[in-house]
XYZ file of C-alpha atoms in Angstrom:
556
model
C 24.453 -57.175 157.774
C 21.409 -57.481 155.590
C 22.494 -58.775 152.734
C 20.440 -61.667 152.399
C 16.721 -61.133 151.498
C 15.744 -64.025 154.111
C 17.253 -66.767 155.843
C 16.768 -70.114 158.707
C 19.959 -70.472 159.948
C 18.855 -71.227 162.984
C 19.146 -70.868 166.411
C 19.005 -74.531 166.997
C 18.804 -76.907 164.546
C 17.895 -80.117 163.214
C 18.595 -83.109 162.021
C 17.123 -86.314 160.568
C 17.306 -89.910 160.270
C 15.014 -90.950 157.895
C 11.456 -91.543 158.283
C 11.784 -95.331 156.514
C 15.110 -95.880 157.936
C 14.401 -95.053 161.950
C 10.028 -96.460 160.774
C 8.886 -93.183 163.035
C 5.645 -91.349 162.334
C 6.630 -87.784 163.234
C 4.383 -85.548 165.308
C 3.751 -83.351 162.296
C -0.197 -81.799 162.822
C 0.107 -82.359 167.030
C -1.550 -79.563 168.385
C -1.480 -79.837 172.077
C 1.207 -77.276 173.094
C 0.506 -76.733 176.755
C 2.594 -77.010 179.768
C 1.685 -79.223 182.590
C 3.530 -80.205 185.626
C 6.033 -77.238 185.309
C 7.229 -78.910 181.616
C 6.546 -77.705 177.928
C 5.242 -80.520 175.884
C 6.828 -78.934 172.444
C 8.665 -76.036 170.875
C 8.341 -75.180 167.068
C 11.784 -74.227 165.715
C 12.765 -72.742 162.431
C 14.428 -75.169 159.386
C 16.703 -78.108 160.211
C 19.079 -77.890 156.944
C 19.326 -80.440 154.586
C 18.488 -78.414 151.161
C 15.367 -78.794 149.855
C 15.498 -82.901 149.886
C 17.221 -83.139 153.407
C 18.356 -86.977 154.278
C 19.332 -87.972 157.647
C 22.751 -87.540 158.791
C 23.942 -87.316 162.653
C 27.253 -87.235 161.553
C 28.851 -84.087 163.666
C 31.864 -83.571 161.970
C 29.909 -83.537 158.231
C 29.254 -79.703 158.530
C 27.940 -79.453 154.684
C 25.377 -82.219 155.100
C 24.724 -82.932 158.675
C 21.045 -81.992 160.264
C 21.233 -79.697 163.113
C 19.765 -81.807 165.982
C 23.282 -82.925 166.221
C 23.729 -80.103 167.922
C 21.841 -81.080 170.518
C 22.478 -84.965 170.879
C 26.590 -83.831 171.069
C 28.160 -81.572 173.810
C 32.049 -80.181 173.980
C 34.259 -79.955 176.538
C 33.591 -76.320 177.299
C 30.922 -74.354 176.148
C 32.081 -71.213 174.916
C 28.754 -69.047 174.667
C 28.962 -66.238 171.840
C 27.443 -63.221 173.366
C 30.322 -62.496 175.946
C 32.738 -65.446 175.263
C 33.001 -67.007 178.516
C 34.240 -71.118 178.697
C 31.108 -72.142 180.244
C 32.495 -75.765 181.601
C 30.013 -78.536 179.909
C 31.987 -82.037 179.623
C 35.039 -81.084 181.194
C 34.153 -79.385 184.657
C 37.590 -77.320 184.476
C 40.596 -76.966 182.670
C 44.466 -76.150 183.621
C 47.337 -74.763 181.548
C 50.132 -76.768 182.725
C 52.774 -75.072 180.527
C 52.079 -73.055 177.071
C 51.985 -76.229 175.486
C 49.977 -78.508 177.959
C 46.391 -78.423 178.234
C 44.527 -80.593 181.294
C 40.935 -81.043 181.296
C 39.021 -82.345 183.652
C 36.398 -84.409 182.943
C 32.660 -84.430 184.196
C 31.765 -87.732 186.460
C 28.186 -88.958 186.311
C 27.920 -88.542 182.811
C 25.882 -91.003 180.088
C 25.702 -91.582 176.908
C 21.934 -91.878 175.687
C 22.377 -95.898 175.423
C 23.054 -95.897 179.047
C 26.755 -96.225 178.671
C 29.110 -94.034 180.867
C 31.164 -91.306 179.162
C 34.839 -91.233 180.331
C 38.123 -89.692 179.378
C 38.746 -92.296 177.287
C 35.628 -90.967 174.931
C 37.311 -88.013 174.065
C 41.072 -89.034 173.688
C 39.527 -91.560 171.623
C 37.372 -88.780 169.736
C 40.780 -86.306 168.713
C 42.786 -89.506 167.982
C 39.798 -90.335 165.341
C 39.942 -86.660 164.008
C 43.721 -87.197 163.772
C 43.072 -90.320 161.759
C 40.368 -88.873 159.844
C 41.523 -85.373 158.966
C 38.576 -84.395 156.959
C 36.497 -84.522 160.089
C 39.174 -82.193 161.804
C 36.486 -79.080 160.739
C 38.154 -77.367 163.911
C 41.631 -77.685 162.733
C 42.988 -78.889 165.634
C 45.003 -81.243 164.751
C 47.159 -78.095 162.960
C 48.081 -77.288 166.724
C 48.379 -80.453 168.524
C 50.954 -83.157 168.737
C 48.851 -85.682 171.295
C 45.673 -86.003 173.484
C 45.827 -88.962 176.270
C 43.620 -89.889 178.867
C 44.651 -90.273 182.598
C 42.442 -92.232 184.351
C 38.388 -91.713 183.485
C 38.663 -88.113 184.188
C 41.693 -86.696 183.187
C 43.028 -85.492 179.330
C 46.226 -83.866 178.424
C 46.326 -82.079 174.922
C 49.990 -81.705 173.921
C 50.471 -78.837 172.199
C 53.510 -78.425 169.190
C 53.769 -75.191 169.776
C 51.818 -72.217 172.616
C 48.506 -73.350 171.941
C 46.553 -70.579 173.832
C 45.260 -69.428 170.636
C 43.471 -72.576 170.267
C 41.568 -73.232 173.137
C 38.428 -72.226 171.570
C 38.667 -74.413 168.736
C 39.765 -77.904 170.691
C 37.252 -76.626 173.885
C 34.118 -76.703 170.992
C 35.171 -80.375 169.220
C 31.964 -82.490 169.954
C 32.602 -85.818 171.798
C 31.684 -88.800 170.120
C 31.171 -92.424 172.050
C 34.142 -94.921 171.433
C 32.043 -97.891 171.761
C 29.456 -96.800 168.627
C 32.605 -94.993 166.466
C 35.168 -97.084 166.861
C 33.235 -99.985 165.001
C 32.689 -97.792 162.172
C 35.180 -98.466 159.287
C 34.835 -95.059 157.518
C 33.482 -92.094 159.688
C 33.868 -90.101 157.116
C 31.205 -91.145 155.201
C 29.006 -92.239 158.379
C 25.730 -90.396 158.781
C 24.801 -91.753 161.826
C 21.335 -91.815 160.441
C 19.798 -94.451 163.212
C 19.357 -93.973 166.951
C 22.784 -91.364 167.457
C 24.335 -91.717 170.622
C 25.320 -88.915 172.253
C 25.610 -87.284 175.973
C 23.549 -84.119 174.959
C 20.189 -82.745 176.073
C 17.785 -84.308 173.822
C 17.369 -87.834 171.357
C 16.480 -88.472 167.943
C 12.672 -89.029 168.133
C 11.354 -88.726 164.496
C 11.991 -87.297 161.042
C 10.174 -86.926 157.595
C 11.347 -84.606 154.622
C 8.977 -81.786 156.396
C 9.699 -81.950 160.200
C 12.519 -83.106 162.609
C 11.625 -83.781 166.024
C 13.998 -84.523 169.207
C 13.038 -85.309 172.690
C 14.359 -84.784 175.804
C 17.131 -86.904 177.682
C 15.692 -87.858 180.923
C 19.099 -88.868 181.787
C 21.136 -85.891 180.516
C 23.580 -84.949 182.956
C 21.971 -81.780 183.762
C 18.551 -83.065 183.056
C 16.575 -80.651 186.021
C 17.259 -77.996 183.552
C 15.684 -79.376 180.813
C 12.194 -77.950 180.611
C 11.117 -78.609 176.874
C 10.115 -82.382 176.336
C 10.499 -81.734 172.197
C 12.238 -79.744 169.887
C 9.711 -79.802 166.757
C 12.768 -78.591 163.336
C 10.163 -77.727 160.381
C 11.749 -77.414 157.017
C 11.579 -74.005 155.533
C 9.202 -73.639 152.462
C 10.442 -72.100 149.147
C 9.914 -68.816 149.686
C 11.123 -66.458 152.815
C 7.204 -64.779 152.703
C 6.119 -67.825 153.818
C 8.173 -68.055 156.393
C 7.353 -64.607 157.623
C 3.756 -65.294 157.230
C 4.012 -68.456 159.956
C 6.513 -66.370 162.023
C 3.746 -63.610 162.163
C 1.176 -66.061 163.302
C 3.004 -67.847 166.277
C 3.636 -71.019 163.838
C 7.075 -71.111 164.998
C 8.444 -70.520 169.087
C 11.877 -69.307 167.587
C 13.616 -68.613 164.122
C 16.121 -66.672 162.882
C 15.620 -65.284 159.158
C 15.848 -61.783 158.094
C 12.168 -59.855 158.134
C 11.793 -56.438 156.880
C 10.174 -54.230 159.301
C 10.066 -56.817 161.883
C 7.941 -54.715 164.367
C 5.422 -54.355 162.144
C 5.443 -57.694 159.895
C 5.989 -59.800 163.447
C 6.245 -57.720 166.908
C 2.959 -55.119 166.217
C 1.018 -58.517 165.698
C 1.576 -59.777 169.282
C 3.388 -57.105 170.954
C 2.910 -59.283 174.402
C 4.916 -62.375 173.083
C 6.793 -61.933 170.086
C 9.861 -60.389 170.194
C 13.381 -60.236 168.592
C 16.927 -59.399 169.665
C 19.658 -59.205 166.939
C 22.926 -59.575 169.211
C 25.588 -57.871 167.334
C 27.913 -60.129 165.340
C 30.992 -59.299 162.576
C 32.785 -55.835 162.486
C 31.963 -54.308 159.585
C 34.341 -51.531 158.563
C 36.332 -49.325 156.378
C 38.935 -50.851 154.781
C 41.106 -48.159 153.655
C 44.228 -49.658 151.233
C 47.171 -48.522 153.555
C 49.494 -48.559 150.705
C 48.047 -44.975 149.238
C 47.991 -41.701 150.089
C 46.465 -40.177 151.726
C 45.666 -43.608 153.614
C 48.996 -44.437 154.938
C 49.065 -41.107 156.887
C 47.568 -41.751 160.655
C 46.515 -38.336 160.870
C 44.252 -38.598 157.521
C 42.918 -42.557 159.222
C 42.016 -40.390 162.052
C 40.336 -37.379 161.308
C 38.051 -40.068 159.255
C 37.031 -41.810 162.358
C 34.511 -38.687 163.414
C 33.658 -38.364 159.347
C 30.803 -41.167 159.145
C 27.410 -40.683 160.291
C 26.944 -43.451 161.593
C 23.231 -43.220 163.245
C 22.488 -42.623 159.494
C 23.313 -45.873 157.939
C 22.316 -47.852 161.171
C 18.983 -46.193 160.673
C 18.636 -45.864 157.231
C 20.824 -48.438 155.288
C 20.476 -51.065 158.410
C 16.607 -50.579 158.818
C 17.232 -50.153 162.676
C 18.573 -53.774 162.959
C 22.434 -53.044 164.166
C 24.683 -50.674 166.530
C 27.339 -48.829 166.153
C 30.851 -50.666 166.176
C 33.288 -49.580 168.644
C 36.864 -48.284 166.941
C 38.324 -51.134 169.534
C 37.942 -53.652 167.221
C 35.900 -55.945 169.865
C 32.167 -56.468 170.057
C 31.077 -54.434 172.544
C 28.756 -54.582 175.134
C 29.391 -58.726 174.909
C 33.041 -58.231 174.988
C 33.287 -55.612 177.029
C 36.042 -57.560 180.076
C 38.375 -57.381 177.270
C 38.327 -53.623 176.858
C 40.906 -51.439 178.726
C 39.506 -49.351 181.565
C 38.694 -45.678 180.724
C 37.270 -46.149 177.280
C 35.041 -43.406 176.728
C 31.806 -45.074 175.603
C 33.755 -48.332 174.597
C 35.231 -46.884 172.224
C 32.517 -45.686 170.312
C 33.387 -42.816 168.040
C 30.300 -40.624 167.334
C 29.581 -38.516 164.036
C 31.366 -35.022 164.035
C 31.562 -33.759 160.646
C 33.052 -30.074 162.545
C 35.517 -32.374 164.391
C 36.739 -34.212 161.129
C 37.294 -31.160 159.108
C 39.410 -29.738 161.599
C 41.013 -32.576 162.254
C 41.780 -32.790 158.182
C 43.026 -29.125 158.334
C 45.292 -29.921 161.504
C 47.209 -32.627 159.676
C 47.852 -30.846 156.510
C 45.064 -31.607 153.942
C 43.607 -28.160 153.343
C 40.816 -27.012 151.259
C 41.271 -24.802 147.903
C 38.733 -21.841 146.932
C 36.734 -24.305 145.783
C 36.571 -26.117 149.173
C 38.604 -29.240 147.422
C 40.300 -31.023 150.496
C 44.034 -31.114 149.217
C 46.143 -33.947 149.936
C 50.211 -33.471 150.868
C 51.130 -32.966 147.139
C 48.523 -30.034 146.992
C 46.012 -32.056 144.634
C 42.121 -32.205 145.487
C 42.305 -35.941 147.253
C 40.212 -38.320 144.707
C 39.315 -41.693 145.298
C 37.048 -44.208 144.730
C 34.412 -46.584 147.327
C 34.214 -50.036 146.070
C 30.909 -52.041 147.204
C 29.151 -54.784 145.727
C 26.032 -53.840 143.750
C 24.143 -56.727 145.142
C 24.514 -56.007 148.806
C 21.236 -53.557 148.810
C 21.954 -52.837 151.930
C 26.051 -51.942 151.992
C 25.727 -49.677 148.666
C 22.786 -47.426 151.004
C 25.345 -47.485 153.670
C 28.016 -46.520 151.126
C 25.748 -43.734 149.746
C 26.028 -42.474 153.149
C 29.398 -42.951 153.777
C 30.547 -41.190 150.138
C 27.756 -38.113 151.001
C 30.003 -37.548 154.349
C 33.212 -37.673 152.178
C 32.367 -35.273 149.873
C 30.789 -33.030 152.397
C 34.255 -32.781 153.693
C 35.487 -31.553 150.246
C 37.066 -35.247 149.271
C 36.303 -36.364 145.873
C 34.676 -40.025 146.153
C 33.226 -42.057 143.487
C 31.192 -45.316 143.799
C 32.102 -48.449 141.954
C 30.035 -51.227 142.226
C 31.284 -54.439 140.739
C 29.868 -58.124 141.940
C 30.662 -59.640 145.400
C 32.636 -61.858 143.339
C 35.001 -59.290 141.612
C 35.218 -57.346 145.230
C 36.506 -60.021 146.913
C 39.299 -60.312 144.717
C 39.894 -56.311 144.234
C 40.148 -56.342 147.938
C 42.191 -59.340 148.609
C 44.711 -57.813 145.835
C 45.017 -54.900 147.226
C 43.135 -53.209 144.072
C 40.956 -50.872 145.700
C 41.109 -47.108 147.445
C 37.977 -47.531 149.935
C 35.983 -50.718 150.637
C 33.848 -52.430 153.446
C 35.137 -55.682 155.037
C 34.254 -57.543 157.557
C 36.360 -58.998 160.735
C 36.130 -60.342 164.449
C 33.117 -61.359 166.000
C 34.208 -64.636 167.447
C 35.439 -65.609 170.736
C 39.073 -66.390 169.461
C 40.709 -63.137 170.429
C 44.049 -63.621 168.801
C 42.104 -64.748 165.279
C 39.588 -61.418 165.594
C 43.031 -59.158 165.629
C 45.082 -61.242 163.694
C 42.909 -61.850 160.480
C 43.392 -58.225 159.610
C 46.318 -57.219 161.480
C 48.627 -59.574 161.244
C 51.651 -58.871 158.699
C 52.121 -62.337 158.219
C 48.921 -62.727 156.715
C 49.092 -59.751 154.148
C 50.826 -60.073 150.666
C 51.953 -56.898 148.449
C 49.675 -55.086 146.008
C 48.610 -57.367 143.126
C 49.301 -60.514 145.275
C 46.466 -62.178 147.391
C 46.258 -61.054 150.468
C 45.497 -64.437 153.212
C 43.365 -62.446 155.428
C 45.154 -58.586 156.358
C 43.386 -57.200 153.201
C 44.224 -53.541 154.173
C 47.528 -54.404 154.763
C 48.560 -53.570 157.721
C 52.510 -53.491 158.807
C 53.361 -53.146 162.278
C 56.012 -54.709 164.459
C 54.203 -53.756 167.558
C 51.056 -55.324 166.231
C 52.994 -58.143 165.418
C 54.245 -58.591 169.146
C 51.265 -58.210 170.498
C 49.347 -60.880 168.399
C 52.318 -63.518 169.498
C 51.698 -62.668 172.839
C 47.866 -62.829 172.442
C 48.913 -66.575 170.730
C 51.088 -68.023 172.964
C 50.446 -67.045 176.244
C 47.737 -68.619 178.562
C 47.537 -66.260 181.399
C 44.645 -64.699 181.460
C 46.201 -60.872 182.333
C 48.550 -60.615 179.369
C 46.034 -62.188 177.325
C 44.143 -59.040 178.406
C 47.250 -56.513 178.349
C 47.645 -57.927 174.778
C 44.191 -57.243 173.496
C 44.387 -53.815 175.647
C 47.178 -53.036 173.229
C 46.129 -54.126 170.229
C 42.802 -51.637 171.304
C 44.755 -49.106 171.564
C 46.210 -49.777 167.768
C 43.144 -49.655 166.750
C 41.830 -46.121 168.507
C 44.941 -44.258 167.743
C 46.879 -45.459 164.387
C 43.608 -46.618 162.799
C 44.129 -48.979 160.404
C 40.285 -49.818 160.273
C 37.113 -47.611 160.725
C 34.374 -49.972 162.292
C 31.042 -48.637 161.458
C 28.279 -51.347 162.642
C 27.913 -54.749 163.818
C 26.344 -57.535 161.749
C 23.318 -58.439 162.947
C 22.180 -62.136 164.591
C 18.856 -62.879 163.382
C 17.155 -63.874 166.151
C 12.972 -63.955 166.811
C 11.148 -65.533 169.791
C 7.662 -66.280 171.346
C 6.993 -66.289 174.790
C 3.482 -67.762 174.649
C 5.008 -71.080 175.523
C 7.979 -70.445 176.982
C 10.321 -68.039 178.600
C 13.732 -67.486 179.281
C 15.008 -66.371 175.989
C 17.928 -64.185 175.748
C 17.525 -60.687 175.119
C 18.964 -57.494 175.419
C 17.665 -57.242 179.062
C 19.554 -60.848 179.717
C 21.992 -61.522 177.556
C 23.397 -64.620 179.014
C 24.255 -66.190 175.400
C 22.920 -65.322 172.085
C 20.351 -67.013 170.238
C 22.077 -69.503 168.284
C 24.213 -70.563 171.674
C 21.053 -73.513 171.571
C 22.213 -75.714 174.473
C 22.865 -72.829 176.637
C 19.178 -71.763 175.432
C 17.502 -74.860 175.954
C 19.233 -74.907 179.897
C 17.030 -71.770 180.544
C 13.789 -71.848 179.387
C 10.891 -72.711 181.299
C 6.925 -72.844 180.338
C 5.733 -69.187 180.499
C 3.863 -67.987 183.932
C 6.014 -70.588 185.938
């Protein structure tokens, strides 16, 4: 989506321990950016968070306040990468389901901490024990799921589960491993920033940080270290204003970022077509949510003759500036998720614009038109609603514009009402609303992508809030499909599950996906290459450790 005028989110990230506190100079002003003896001496990223008077804090559990080179001084157990969601193994070389509720992993051997200290098993029984302790730090939730993590031996851990825990594998697999001998000596690690020297077993170190610029430096004994082609990340806080920004991102100033730029080929690609370059991997599903509880939208043959009804190349290339793809009706993020799709999906589920199609689909389910080409609904009255968006999203309302022109090109009677994001949260949440968009899915947790707006458990009736199934969906088969998708670790009924749950989605429609939210994402070759991209999507960019592990100085 484009609803932001600009942002860094970035890709990467940064972090800080103060300039007086760690008495480094920074590298702020270096200008020698070449690569000698097949390593890049330095990497410009985009801002390192903080707010405008960013302090430093290493803390990796303090997700408000913490700079992002943590993410690159701590590592997880597995690595699960966000283009096609596969467990890349990372601390733990493997894992085993032992039952539905016991989880083994098996930890990496040969692996230090950047004091020199060896990691173990011990490190991260010790680490969910602390989160256990500490609930505030639990930002994963894990702790909702579990009942115990031990150690066996140095590479060993069990996770005990209360209940089928297959549903949270992602979350425990992405906890970052703190070092027992550092932590445990800290009274309250909830208000810890770490600011001094972090310890950690990831790819790079704390090296320096002032207000303007974060830098880290490579880990010459990281446990994958050969990969490791980039001797310093160089984090530069964002100025006030997102022109700015787009000014250095059109002149090379930074290697990567990832901020919203209107007309990016022009304002960045058109001024060095050989090097710079973007890829916006698609994120969220962002859909029709149609309030199930009305006519005409509890009827499956109206939810279906609407899924041909929306031009869809129209607001990807008018209201989206180019930036997104069509959704697929699946519900998954598609070409990324693509193994989780059911074979013979004509063009993954993509539905494609066919105004013909949708009118005779209307007529073929009952909702004729009158002499005055009004679509009727079942209790012969011209079918009138209204398509709630918020007036500040720019970018939704020209979809919307779109979306209502289709409508009433189909004889429906569809008014706009645009309140503030504010007031259409709670409409929608309610229930108060005919049409709306909303957003779901996108992650790698395949049970929460289906079960956020599927699951009956999390709807409420009309007038009550709604925890997450907004549309309010009711469905018994649903409902046994998302248990299954929770419980059970095997890999094929995860997949029959989800193939289910697809099929939901294509045929009783309780959701019209229309485009994927877009993942800001800009890079320069000059220096380096080996970004992701369209043509080699083996992560996306903000996947930054899986990044880091494949670029190498350009011509090599």
């Amino acid at each position: 989506m484009i609803r932001r005028p600009w942002r860094t989110t970035l890709v990467a990230v940064a972090a800080s321990a103060a300039l007086v506190l760690t008495g480094c100079t920074g590298t702020e002003g270096a200008q020698n950016s070449s690569a000698g003896s097949g390593m890049i001496d330095f990497l410009n990223y985009g801002d390192f968070g903080g707010g405008t008077t960013p302090k430093a804090n290493y803390n990796p559990y303090l997700d408000a306040t913490k700079l992002s080179a943590a993410d690159y001084i701590y590592e997880s157990l597995m690595y699960v990468e966000t283009y096609s969601c596969k467990a890349i193994p990372w601390l733990a070389t493997s894992y085993q389901w032992s039952d539905p509720k016991t989880l083994v992993y098996t930890i990496r051997n040969g692996v230090k901490w950047n004091d020199g200290q060896a990691f173990s098993a011990k490190d991260v029984e010790f680490t969910f024990n602390m989160l256990k302790k500490f609930d505030v730090l639990d930002t994963q939730g894990v702790w909702t799921f579990l009942s115990s993590v031990k150690a066996d031996g140095d590479d060993k851990v069990t996770f005990s589960f209360k209940q089928p825990g297959a549903s949270a594998f992602t979350q425990v697999s992405g906890v970052k491993i703190v070092p027992e001998h550092v932590w445990s000596k800290v009274a309250d690690p909830t208000t810890f920033v770490n600011a001094t020297a972090p310890v950690g077993t990831g790819p790079m170190k704390l090296k320096s940080f002032n207000p303007r610029q974060l830098v880290v430096e490579r880990n010459p004994d990281y446990w994958q270290a050969d990969k490791i082609k980039v001797n310093e990340l160089r984090f530069n806080k964002a100025d006030a204003g997102g022109q700015v920004e787009q000014l250095k991102l059109s002149r090379g100033e930074y290697d990567t970022n990832a901020m919203f730029v209107q007309d990016i080929k022009k304002a960045y690609v058109d001024r060095d077509p050989k090097h710079h370059h973007y890829w916006y991997a698609p994120g969220g599903v962002i859909s029709v949510y149609m309030n199930l509880t009305k006519a005409p939208f509890d009827d499956v043959g109206f939810r279906k003759a609407l899924t041909t009804a929306f031009d869809d190349k129209q607001v990807i290339d008018k209201a989206q500036l180019g930036y997104v793809t069509q959704a697929s009706q699946s519900g998954l993020v598609v070409p990324g998720q693509k193994d989780w799709l059911p074979q013979g999906l004509a063009d993954d589920g993509r539905i494609g614009y066919d105004a013909a199609a949708a009118d005779k689909a209307l007529t073929d389910a009952g909702y004729t038109k009158d002499s005055k080409g009004r679509r009727l609904g079942k209790d012969g009255k011209p079918i009138s609603f209204s398509f709630k968006v918020p007036g500040s999203y720019v970018d939704w309302v020209a979809a919307a514009d779109i979306l209502i022109k289709n409508l009433q090109a189909l004889g429906i009677t569809v008014s706009k009402d645009t309140p503030t994001p504010d007031a259409n949260n709670q409409d929608r949440a309610t229930g108060n609303y005919d049409m709306t968009f909303g957003v779901f899915g996108g992650g790698c947790n395949m049970y929460a992508n289906f079960a956020d707006p599927l699951n009956s458990a999390r709807t409420a009736p009309v007038g009550k809030k709604a925890a997450s199934n907004e549309i309010r969906w009711q469905d018994p088969k649903t409902d046994e499909l998302l248990h299954t998708l929770q419980v059970s670790p095997d890999e094929k009924a995860q997949k029959e599950a989800v193939a289910g749950l697809v099929d939901i989605m294509m045929n009783q429609v309780p959701t019209i996906p229309i485009w994927y939210g877009a993942k800001w994402f800009q890079y320069d070759t000059t220096k380096a290459e080996g970004w992701p991209s369209a043509d080699d999507p083996y992560a996306d960019g903000g996947n930054g450790q899986v990044v880091l592990t494949h670029l190498v100085p350009a011509g090599s």
